[in-house]
mmCIF file of C-alpha atoms in Angstrom:
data_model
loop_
_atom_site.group_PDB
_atom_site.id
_atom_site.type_symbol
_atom_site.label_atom_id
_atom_site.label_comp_id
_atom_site.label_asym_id
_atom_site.label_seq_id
_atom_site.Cartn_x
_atom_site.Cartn_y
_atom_site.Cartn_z
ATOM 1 C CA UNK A 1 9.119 56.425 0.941
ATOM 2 C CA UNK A 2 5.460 55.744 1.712
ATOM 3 C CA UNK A 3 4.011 51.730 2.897
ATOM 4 C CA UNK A 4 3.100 51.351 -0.803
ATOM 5 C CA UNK A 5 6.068 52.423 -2.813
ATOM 6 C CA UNK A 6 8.272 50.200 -0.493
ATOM 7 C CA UNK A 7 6.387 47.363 -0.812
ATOM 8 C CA UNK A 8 6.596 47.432 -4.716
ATOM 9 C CA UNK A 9 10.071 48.118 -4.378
ATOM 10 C CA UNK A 10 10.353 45.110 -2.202
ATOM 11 C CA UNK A 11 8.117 42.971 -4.582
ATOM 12 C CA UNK A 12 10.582 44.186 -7.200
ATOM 13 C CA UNK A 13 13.464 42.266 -5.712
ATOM 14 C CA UNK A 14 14.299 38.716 -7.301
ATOM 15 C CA UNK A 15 14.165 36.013 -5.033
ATOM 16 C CA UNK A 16 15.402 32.698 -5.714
ATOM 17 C CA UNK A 17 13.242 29.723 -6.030
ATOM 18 C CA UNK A 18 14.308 27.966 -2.798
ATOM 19 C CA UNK A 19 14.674 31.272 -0.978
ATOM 20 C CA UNK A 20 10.876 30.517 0.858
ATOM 21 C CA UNK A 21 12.283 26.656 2.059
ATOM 22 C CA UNK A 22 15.587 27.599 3.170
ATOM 23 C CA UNK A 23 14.265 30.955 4.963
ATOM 24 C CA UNK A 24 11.283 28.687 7.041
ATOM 25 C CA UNK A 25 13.889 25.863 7.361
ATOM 26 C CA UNK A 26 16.209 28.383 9.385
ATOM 27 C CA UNK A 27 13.849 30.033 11.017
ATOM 28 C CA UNK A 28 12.444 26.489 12.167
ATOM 29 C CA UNK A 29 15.287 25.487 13.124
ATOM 30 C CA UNK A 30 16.312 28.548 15.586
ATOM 31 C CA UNK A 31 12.961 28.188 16.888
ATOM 32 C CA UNK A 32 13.564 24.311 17.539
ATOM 33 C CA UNK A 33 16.733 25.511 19.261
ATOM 34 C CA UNK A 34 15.100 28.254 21.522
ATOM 35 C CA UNK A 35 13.186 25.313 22.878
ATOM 36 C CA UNK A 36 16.065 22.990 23.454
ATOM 37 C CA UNK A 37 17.441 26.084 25.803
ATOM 38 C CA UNK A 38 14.476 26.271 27.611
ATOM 39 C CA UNK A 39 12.410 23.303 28.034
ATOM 40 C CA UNK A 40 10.294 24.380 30.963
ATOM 41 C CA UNK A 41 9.461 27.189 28.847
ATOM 42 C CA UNK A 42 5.416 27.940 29.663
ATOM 43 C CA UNK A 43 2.959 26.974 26.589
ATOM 44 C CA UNK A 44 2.776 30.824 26.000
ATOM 45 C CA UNK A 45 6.251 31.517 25.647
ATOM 46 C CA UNK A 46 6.338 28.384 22.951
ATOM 47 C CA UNK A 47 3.395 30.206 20.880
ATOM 48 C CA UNK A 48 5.499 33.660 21.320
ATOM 49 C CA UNK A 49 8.338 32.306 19.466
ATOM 50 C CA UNK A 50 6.064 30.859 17.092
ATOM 51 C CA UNK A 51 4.615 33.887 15.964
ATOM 52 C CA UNK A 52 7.637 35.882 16.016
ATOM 53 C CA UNK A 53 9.094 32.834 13.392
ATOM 54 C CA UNK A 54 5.510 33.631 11.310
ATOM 55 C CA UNK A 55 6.265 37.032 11.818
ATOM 56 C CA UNK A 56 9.602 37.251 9.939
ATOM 57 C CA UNK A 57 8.775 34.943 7.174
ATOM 58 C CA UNK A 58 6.277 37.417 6.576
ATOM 59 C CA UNK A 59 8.877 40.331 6.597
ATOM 60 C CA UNK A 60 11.293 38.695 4.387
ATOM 61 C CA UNK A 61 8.526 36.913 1.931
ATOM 62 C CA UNK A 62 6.430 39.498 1.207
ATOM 63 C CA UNK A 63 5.399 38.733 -2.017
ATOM 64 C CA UNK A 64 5.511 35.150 -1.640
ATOM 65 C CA UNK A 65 3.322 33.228 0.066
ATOM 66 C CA UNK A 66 3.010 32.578 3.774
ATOM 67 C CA UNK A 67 5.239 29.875 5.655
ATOM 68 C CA UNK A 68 3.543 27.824 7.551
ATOM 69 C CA UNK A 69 5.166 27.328 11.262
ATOM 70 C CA UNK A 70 4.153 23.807 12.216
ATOM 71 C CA UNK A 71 2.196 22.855 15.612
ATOM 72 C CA UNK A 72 5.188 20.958 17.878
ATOM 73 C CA UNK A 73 4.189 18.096 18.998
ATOM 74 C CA UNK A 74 4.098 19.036 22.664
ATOM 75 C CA UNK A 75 2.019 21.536 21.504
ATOM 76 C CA UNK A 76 -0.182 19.007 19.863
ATOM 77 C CA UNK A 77 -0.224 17.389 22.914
ATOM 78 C CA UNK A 78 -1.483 20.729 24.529
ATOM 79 C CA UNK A 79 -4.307 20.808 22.018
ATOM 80 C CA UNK A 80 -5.715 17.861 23.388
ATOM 81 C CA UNK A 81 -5.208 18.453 26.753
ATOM 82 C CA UNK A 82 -2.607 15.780 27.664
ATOM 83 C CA UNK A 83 -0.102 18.405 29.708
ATOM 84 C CA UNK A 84 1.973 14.796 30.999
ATOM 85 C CA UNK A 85 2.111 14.092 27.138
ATOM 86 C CA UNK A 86 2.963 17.683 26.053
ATOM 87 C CA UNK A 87 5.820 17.947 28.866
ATOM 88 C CA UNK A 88 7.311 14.465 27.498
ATOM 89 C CA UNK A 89 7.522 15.446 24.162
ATOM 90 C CA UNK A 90 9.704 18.154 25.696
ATOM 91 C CA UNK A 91 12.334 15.654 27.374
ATOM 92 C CA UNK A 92 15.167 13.872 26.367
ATOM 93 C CA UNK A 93 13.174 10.610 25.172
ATOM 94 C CA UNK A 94 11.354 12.276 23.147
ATOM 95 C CA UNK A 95 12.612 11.604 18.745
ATOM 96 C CA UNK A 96 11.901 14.479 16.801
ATOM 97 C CA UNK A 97 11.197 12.990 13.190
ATOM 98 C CA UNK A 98 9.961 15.735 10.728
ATOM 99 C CA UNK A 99 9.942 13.508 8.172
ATOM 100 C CA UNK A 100 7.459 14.249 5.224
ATOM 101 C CA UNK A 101 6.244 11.765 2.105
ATOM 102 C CA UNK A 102 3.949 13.321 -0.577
ATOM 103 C CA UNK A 103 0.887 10.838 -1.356
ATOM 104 C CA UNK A 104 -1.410 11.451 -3.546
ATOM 105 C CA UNK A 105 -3.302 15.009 -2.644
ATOM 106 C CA UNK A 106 -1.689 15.062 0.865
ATOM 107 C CA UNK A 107 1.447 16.298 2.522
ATOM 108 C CA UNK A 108 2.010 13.668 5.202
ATOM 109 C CA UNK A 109 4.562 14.502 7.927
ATOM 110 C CA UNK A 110 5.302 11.864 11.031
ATOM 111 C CA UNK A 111 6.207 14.788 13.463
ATOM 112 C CA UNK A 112 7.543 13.205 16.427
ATOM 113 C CA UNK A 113 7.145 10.179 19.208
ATOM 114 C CA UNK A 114 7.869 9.117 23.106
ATOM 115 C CA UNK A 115 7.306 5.783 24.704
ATOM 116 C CA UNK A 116 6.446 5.385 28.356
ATOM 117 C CA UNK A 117 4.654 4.786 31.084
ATOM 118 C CA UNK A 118 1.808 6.696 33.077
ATOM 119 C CA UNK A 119 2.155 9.686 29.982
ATOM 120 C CA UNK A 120 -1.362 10.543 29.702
ATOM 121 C CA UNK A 121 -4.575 8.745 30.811
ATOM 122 C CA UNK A 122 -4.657 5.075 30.998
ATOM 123 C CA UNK A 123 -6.340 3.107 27.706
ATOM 124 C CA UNK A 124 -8.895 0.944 28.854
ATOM 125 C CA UNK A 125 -9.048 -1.787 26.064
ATOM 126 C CA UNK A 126 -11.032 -4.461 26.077
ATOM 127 C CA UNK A 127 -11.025 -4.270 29.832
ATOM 128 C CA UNK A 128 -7.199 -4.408 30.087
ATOM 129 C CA UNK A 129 -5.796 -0.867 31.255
ATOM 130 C CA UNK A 130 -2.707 0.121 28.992
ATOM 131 C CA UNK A 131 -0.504 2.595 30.725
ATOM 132 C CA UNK A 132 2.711 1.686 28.834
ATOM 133 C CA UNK A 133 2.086 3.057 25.309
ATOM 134 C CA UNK A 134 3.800 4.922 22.394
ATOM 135 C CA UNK A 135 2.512 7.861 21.320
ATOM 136 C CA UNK A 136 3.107 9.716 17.885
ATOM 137 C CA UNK A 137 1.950 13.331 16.408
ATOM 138 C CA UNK A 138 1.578 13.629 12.697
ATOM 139 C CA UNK A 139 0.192 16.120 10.498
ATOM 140 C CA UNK A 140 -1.709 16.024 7.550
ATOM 141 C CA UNK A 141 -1.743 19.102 4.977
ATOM 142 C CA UNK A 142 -2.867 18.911 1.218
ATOM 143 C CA UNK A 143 0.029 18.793 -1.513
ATOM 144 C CA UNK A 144 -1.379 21.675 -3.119
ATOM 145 C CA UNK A 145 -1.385 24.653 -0.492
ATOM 146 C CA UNK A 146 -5.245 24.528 -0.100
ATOM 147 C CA UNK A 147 -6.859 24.609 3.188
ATOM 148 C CA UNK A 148 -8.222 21.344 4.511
ATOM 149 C CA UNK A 149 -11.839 21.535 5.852
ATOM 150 C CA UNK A 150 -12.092 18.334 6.783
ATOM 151 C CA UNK A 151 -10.583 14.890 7.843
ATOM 152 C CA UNK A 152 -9.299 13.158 4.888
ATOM 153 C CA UNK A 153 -10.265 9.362 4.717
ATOM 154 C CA UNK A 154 -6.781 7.529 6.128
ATOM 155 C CA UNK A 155 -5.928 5.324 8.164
ATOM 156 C CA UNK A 156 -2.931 5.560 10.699
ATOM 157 C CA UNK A 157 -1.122 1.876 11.771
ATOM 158 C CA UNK A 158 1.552 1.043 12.946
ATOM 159 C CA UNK A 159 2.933 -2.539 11.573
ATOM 160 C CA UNK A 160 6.506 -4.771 12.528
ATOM 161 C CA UNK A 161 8.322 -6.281 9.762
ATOM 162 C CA UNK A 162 8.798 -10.311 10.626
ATOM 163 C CA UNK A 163 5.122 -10.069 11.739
ATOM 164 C CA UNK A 164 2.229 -10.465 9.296
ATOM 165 C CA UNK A 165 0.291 -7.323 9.123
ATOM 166 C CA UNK A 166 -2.896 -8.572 9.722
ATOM 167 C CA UNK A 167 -1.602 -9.439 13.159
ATOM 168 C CA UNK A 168 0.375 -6.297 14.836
ATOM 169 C CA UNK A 169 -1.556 -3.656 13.648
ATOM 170 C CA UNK A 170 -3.399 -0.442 14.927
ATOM 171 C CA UNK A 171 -6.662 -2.945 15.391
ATOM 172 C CA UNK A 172 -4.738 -5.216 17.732
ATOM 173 C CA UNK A 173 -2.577 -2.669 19.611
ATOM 174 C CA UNK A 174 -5.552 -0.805 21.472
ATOM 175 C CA UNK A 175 -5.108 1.990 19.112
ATOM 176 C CA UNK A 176 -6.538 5.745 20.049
ATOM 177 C CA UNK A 177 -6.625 8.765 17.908
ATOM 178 C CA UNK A 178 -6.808 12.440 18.698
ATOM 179 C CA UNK A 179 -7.116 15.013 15.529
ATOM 180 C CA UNK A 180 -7.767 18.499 15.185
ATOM 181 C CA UNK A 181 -7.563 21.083 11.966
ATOM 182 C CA UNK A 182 -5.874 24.130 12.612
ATOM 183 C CA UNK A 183 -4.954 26.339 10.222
ATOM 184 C CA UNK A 184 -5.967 24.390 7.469
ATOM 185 C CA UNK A 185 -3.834 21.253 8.520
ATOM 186 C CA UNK A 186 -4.638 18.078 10.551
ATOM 187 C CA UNK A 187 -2.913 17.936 13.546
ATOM 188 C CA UNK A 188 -3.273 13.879 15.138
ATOM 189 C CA UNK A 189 -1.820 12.447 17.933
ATOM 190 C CA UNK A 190 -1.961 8.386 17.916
ATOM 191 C CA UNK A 191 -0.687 5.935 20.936
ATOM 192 C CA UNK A 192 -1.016 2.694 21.108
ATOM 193 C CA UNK A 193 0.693 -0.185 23.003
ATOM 194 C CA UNK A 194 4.331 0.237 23.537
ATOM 195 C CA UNK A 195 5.790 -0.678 20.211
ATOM 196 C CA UNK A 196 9.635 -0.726 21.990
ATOM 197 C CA UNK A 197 8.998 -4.757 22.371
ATOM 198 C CA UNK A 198 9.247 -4.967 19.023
ATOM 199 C CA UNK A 199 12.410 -2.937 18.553
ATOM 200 C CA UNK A 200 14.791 -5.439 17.576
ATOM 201 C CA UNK A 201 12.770 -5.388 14.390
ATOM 202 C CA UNK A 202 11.922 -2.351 12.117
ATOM 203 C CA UNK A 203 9.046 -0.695 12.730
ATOM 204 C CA UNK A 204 6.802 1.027 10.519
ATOM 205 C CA UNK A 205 4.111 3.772 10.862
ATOM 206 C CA UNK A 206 1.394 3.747 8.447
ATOM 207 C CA UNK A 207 -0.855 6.629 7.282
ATOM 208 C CA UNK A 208 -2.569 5.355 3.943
ATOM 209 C CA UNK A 209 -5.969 4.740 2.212
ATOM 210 C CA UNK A 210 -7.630 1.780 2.893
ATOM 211 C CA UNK A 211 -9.185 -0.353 5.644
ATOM 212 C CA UNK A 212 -7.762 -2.909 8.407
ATOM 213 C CA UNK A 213 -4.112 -4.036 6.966
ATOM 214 C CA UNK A 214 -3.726 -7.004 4.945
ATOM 215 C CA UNK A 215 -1.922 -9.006 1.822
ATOM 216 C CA UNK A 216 -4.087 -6.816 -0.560
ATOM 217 C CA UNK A 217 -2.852 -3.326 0.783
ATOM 218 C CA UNK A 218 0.706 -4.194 1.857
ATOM 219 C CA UNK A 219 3.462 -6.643 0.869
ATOM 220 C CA UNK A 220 5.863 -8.445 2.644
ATOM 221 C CA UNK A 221 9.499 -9.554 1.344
ATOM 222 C CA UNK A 222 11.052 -13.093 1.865
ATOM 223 C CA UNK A 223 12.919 -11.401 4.751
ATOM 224 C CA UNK A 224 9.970 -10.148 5.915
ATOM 225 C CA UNK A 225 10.195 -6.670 4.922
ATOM 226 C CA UNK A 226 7.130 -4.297 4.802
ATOM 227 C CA UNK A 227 5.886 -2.210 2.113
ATOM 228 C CA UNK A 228 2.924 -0.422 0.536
ATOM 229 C CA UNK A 229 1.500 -1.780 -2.527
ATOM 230 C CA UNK A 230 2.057 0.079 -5.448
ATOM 231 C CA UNK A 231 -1.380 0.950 -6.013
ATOM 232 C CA UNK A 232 -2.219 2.089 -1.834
ATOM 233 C CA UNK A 233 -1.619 6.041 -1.583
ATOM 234 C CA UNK A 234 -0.002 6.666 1.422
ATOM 235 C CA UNK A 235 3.576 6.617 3.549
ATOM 236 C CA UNK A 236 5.536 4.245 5.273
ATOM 237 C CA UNK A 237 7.984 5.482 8.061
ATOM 238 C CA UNK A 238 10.457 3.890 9.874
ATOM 239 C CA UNK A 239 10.305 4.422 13.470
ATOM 240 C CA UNK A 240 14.036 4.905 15.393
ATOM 241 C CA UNK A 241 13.419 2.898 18.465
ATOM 242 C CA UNK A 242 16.336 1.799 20.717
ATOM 243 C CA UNK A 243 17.008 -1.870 19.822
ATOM 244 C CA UNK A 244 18.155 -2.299 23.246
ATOM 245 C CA UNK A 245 14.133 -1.682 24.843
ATOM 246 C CA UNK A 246 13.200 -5.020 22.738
ATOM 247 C CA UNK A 247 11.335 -7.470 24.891
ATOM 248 C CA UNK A 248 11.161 -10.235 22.233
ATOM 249 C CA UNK A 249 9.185 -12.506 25.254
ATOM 250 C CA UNK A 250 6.741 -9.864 25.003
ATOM 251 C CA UNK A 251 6.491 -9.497 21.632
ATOM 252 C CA UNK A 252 6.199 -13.243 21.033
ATOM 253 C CA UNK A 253 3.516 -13.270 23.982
ATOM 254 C CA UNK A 254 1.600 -10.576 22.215
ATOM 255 C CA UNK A 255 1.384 -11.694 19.057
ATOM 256 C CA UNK A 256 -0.014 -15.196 20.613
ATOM 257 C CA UNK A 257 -2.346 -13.492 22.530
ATOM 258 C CA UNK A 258 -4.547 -12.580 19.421
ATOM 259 C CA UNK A 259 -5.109 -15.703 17.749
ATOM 260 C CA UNK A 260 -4.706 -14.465 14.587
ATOM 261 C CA UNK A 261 -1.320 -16.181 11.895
ATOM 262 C CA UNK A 262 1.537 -13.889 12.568
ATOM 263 C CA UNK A 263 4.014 -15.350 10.445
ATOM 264 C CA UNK A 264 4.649 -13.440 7.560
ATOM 265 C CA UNK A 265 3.321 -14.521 4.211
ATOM 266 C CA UNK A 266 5.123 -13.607 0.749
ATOM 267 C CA UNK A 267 3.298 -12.918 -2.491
ATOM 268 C CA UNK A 268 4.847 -16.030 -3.813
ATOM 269 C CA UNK A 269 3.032 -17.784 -0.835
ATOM 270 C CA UNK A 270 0.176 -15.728 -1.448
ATOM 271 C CA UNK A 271 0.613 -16.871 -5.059
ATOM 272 C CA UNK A 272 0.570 -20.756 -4.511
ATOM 273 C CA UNK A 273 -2.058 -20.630 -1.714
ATOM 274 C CA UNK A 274 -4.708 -18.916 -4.204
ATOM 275 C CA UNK A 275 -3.210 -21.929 -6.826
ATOM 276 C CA UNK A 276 -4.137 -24.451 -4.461
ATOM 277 C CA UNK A 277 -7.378 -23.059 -3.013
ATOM 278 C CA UNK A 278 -8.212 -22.573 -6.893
ATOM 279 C CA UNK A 279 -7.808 -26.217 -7.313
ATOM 280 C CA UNK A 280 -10.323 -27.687 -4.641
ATOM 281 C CA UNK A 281 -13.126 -25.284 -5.497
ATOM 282 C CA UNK A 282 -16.309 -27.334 -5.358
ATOM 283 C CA UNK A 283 -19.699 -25.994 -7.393
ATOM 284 C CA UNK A 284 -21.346 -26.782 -4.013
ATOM 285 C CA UNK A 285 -18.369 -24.896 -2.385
ATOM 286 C CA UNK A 286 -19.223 -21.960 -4.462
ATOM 287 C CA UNK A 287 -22.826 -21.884 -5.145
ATOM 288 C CA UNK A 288 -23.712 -23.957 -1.391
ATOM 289 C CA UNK A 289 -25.945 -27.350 -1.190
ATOM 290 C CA UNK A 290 -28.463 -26.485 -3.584
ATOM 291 C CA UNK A 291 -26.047 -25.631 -6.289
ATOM 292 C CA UNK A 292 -27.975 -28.220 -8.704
ATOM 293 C CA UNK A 293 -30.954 -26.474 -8.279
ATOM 294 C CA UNK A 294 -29.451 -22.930 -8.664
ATOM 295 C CA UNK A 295 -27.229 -24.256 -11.745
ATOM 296 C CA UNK A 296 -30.371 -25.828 -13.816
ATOM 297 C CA UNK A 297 -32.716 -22.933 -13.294
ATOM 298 C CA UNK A 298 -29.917 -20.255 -14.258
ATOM 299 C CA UNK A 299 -28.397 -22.080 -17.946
ATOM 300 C CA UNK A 300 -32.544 -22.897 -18.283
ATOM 301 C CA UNK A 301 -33.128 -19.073 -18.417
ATOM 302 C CA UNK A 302 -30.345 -17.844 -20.517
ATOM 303 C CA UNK A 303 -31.112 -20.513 -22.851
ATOM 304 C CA UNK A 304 -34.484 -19.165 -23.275
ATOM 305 C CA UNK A 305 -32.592 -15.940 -23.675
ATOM 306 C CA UNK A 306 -30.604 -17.240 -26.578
ATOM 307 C CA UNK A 307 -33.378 -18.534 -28.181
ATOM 308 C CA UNK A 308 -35.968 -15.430 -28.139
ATOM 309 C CA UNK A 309 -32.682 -13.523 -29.525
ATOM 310 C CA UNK A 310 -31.125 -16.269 -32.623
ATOM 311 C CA UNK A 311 -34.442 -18.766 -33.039
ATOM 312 C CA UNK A 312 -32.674 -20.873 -35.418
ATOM 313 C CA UNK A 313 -30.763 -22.138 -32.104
ATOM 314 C CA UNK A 314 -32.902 -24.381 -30.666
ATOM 315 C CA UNK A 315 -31.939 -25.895 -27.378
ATOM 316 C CA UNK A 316 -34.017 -29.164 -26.833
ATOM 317 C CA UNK A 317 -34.636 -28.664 -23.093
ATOM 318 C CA UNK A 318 -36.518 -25.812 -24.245
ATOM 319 C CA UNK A 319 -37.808 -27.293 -27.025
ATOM 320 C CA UNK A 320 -38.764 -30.823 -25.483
ATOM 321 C CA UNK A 321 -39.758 -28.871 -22.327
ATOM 322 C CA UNK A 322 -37.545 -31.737 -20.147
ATOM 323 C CA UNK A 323 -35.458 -30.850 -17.462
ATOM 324 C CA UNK A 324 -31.475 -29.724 -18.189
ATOM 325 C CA UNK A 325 -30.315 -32.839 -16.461
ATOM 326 C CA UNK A 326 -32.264 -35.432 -18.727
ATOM 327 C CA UNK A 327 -29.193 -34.188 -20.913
ATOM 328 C CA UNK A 328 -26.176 -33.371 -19.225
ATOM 329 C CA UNK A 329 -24.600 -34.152 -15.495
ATOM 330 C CA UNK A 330 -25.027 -31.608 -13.185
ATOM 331 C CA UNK A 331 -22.874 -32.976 -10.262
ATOM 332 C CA UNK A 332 -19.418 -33.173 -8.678
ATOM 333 C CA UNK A 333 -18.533 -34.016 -12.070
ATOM 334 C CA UNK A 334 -19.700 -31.235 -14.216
ATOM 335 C CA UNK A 335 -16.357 -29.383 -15.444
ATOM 336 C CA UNK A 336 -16.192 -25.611 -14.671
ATOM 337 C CA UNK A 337 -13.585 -22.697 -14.416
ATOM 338 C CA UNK A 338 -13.907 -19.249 -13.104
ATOM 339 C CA UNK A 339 -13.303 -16.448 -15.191
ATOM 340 C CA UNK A 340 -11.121 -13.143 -13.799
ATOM 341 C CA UNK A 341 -14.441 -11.845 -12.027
ATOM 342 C CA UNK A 342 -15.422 -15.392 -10.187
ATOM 343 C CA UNK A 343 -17.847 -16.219 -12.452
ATOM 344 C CA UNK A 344 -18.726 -20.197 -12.770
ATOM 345 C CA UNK A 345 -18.473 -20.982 -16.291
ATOM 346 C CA UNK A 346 -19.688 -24.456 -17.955
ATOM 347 C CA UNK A 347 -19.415 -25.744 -21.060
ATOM 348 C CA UNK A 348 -21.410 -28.416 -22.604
ATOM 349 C CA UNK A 349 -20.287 -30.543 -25.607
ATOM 350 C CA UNK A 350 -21.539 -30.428 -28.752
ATOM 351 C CA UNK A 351 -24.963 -31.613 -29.426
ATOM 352 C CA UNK A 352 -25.392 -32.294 -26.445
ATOM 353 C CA UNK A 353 -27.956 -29.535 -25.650
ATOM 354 C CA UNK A 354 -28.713 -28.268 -28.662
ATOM 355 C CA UNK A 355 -28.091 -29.194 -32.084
ATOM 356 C CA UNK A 356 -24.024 -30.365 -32.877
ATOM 357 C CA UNK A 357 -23.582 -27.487 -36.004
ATOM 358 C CA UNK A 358 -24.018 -24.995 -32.934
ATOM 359 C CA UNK A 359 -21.052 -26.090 -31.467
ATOM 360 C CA UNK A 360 -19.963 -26.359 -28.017
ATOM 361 C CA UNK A 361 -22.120 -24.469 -25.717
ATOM 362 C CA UNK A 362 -21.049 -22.077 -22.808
ATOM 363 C CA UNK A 363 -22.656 -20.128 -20.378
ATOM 364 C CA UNK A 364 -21.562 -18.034 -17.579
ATOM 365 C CA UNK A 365 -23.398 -18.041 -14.007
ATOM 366 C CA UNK A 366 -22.637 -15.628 -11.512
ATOM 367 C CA UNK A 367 -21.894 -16.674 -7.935
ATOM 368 C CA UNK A 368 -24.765 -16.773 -6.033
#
């Protein structure tokens, strides 16, 4: 039988749907174990058994399309040139996570983590040298199959329930990030201060769309629980730290140490504090000291508006060419409400401005 004819006759064979994920998952998982047996194994002997894995998905596929053998993350590590990093991701602190959320277009995949000391080069940040850090690999692959070309736009964090996420965050932690694309996936490796202090608490990583975290891209339960917003795209995972490497002292100390509210705060806090703060907005508040001025000249405009559009509404500051407040207050006193976009609105009474059949009169001013 000639290349050709066996490879139809291969293709002809009926595979069943999970044959691809349970052939890469055990040939993964040997691989995984060949490492275990020989940790001091060189890089090149890693990458052997690698392709030999590639290599017989290949064989038994065929037809069906490549597995992809993942980067380890002490080969990650490698990429980067961090050989203390890559050689700690091969001992026995090392947490081997492999756990994968899809989010949106993405494949997102927390690979792995080690905490210690003096595991790659110092951090200086801020001036303060940070040789006791965490450090995580993750990957990054779209949900589709396709290639990525480039860095997608995400944001990698890692956050403590108990503590309000705009305080212990990637920001504060003297974050650092390493990526790479190989083979069509993003390879990263993040550290940041050792997050062990906080392990008496759960821990989250963080890879999602947005900007800094806050209340408008994560929530946080009455027992101080963090999770994404409904609306974020992205993955929250739960990092397995030994409880018994908290350092609450430290934790406490941290969080102090950046002056920022670490508390949590619940939506229903969230809730009565924009209540309240809705309450004792001012007009000068929202439109600053020469709201009167700004206030007058903008209802004086769209009247003029109104009245080159409906002429038979005549409004008498217009009319009487006087000034708005010959008519009605424009003070502390003048009634207002925002509408859903934060837009002042005021309403005058009828005939008051113009004549009474016209009604009450409204008008909308945006915030300067």
């Amino acid at each position: 039988m000639n290349r050709e004819d066996y490879r139809r006759a291969f293709d002809a064979i009926p595979f069943s749907e999970d044959f691809e994920a349970r052939t890469t998952a055990l040939l993964l998982h040997r691989a995984r174990e060949l490492e275990k047996e020989e940790p001091k194994m060189t890089f090149q002997r890693t990458r052997k058994i690698a392709v030999a894995v590639a290599a017989a998905v290949v064989v038994l596929a065929v037809s069906v399309s490549a597995a992809v053998v993942w980067l380890s993350p002490s080969e990650v590590a490698d990429r980067v040139e961090e050989p203390l990093l890559a050689e700690a991701f091969q001992s026995e602190d090392a947490i081997v996570l492999d756990e994968s959320v899809t989010a949106g277009d993405y494949q997102i995949t927390l690979a792995g983590m080690v905490s210690g000391e003096d595991l790659s080069v110092p951090t200086n940040y801020n001036g303060e040298i940070i040789n006791d850090r965490t450090y995580a690999v993750f990957r990054v692959a779209r949900a589709d199959g396709a290639p990525l070309t480039d860095y997608p736009n995400l944001n990698y964090s890692p956050l403590v329930d108990g503590y309000h996420v705009g305080c212990v965050n990637a920001w504060t932690l003297g974050t650092t990030i390493q990526q790479f694309i190989e083979d069509g996936v993003v390879y990263g490796l993040f550290d940041c201060r050792n997050l062990e202090m906080f392990a008496d608490h759960p821990v989250r990583f963080a890879i999602y769309e947005g900007g800094i975290p806050n209340t408008d891209l994560f929530s946080m339960a009455e027992d101080g629980t963090i999770s994404l917003r409904e609306n974020v795209v992205g993955a929250l995972f739960t990092l397995p730290l030994d409880e018994s490497k908290a350092d609450p002292a430290a934790a406490q100390a941290f969080v102090e140490s950046t002056g920022l509210a670490w508390e949590p705060v619940t939506d229903a806090e969230l809730a009565a504090r924009e209540q309240e703060n809705a309450g004792t907005d001012t007009l000068e508040s929202l439109c600053g000291v020469n709201y009167r001025h700004y206030i007058v000249e903008t209802i004086t405009m769209q009247m003029e508006n109104r009245m080159e559009k409906s002429p038979e509404v005549v409004y008498f500051p217009i009319q009487e060419d006087r000034p708005l407040t010959d008519y009605v207050a424009i003070d502390e006193t003048t009634a207002f409400t925002l509408d859903e976009d934060g837009n002042i609105i005021i309403s005058f009474p009828a005939g008051s401005v113009t004549d009474a059949s016209n009604g009450e009169q409204t008008f909308r001013l945006p915030r300067p």
